[in-house]
């Protein structure tokens, strides 16, 4: 999957307006914190584990500052009903696996009614709060 910007919607679950709004929010987050966060949706994991898929995307796309390894990838695979928040090693002390799982649980109610943009916005805000950005 090729990266198309801060929001790569390969599963086509977002409108253009939703993508733009999420991308703007991610840009503001990066400007304030210097941490890079992206969203990726995929039509299929092709048999891969969601955690491996998210980590591989982060590495392939070089998300985060090289000298800090502080990138964040929010991965959504709606067909498989899988969500993953993958972090670079430099973010793991701030956004632990337990905290990332709590963020996913905050996103789920909106995902269950197929409000993907709303769920992703909730996720961005929750991650921002965990990492010191309180827009």
Coordinates of C-alpha atoms in Angstrom, one line a residue:
X1 CA 0.0 0.0 0.0
X2 CA 1.4 3.4 -1.0
X3 CA 1.2 6.3 1.3
X4 CA -0.9 9.1 -0.1
X5 CA -0.7 11.6 2.7
X6 CA -1.4 11.9 6.4
X7 CA -4.6 9.9 5.7
X8 CA -4.3 6.9 3.3
X9 CA -7.8 5.5 2.8
X10 CA -7.2 2.4 0.7
X11 CA -10.5 0.9 2.1
X12 CA -12.4 3.9 0.9
X13 CA -14.4 4.4 4.1
X14 CA -13.9 8.1 4.3
X15 CA -15.3 11.0 2.2
X16 CA -12.9 13.5 0.8
X17 CA -14.1 16.1 3.3
X18 CA -13.5 13.7 6.2
X19 CA -10.0 12.9 4.9
X20 CA -9.2 16.6 4.7
X21 CA -10.5 17.3 8.2
X22 CA -8.5 14.4 9.7
X23 CA -5.4 15.3 7.8
X24 CA -5.6 18.9 9.0
X25 CA -6.0 17.7 12.6
X26 CA -2.9 15.4 12.2
X27 CA -0.9 18.3 10.7
X28 CA -1.8 20.5 13.7
X29 CA -0.8 17.7 16.1
X30 CA 2.6 17.3 14.4
X31 CA 3.2 21.0 14.4
X32 CA 2.7 21.3 18.1
X33 CA 4.3 18.0 19.3
X34 CA 6.8 17.2 16.5
X35 CA 5.4 13.6 16.6
X36 CA 4.2 12.4 13.3
X37 CA 0.8 10.5 13.3
X38 CA -0.8 9.0 10.2
X39 CA -4.0 7.1 9.5
X40 CA -4.1 4.1 7.1
X41 CA -7.2 2.1 6.1
X42 CA -6.8 -1.1 4.1
X43 CA -9.3 -3.2 2.2
X44 CA -7.5 -6.3 3.4
X45 CA -4.7 -7.4 5.6
X46 CA -4.0 -10.3 3.1
X47 CA -3.6 -12.8 5.9
X48 CA -1.1 -10.7 7.9
X49 CA -1.5 -10.0 11.6
X50 CA -2.8 -6.4 12.2
X51 CA 0.1 -5.6 14.6
X52 CA 2.7 -6.7 12.0
X53 CA 0.9 -4.8 9.2
X54 CA 0.8 -1.6 11.1
X55 CA 4.4 -1.8 12.2
X56 CA 5.5 -2.6 8.7
X57 CA 3.6 0.4 7.3
X58 CA 5.2 2.7 9.9
X59 CA 8.7 1.5 8.9
X60 CA 8.1 1.5 5.2
X61 CA 6.6 5.0 5.2
X62 CA 9.3 6.2 7.7
X63 CA 6.7 7.7 10.1
X64 CA 8.2 9.7 12.9
X65 CA 11.5 11.6 13.2
X66 CA 14.4 9.3 12.4
X67 CA 16.5 10.2 15.5
X68 CA 13.5 9.8 17.8
X69 CA 11.5 6.9 16.2
X70 CA 8.3 8.6 17.5
X71 CA 5.8 7.9 14.8
X72 CA 2.2 6.7 15.3
X73 CA 0.1 4.7 12.7
X74 CA -3.6 4.2 13.3
X75 CA -4.5 1.3 11.1
X76 CA -8.1 0.3 10.3
X77 CA -9.0 -2.9 8.4
X78 CA -12.8 -2.8 8.3
X79 CA -13.3 -6.0 6.4
X80 CA -11.4 -8.0 9.1
X81 CA -12.8 -5.7 11.8
X82 CA -9.3 -4.9 13.1
X83 CA -7.8 -1.7 14.5
X84 CA -4.2 -1.2 15.6
X85 CA -2.3 1.7 16.9
X86 CA 1.4 1.1 16.0
X87 CA 4.1 3.2 17.6
X88 CA 7.8 3.7 17.0
X89 CA 10.1 2.7 19.8
X90 CA 10.5 6.3 20.9
X91 CA 6.7 6.6 21.6
X92 CA 6.3 3.3 23.5
X93 CA 7.0 4.9 26.9
X94 CA 4.5 7.7 26.3
X95 CA 1.8 5.7 24.4
X96 CA 2.1 2.2 25.9
X97 CA 0.2 -0.8 24.5
X98 CA -2.3 -0.5 27.4
X99 CA -2.9 3.2 26.6
X100 CA -3.2 2.4 22.9
X101 CA -5.8 -0.3 23.6
X102 CA -7.7 2.2 25.8
X103 CA -7.8 4.6 22.8
X104 CA -9.1 1.8 20.6
X105 CA -11.9 1.1 23.1
X106 CA -12.8 4.8 22.9
X107 CA -13.0 4.5 19.1
X108 CA -15.1 1.4 18.9
X109 CA -18.6 2.8 19.6
X110 CA -18.4 5.0 16.5
X111 CA -16.8 2.3 14.4
X112 CA -19.7 -0.1 15.4
X113 CA -22.1 2.3 13.7
X114 CA -19.7 2.8 10.7
X115 CA -18.9 6.4 11.7
X116 CA -15.2 5.8 10.8
X117 CA -14.3 9.5 10.7
X118 CA -15.9 10.1 14.1
X119 CA -14.0 7.1 15.6
X120 CA -10.7 8.2 14.0
X121 CA -11.2 11.8 15.3
X122 CA -11.9 10.4 18.8
X123 CA -8.7 8.3 18.5
X124 CA -6.6 11.3 17.4
X125 CA -7.9 13.4 20.3
X126 CA -7.3 10.6 22.8
X127 CA -3.7 10.0 21.5
X128 CA -3.1 13.7 21.6
X129 CA -4.2 13.9 25.2
X130 CA -1.9 10.9 26.1
X131 CA 1.0 12.5 24.4
X132 CA 0.7 16.0 25.8
X133 CA -1.3 17.9 23.1
X134 CA -4.5 19.2 24.4
X135 CA -5.9 21.2 21.4

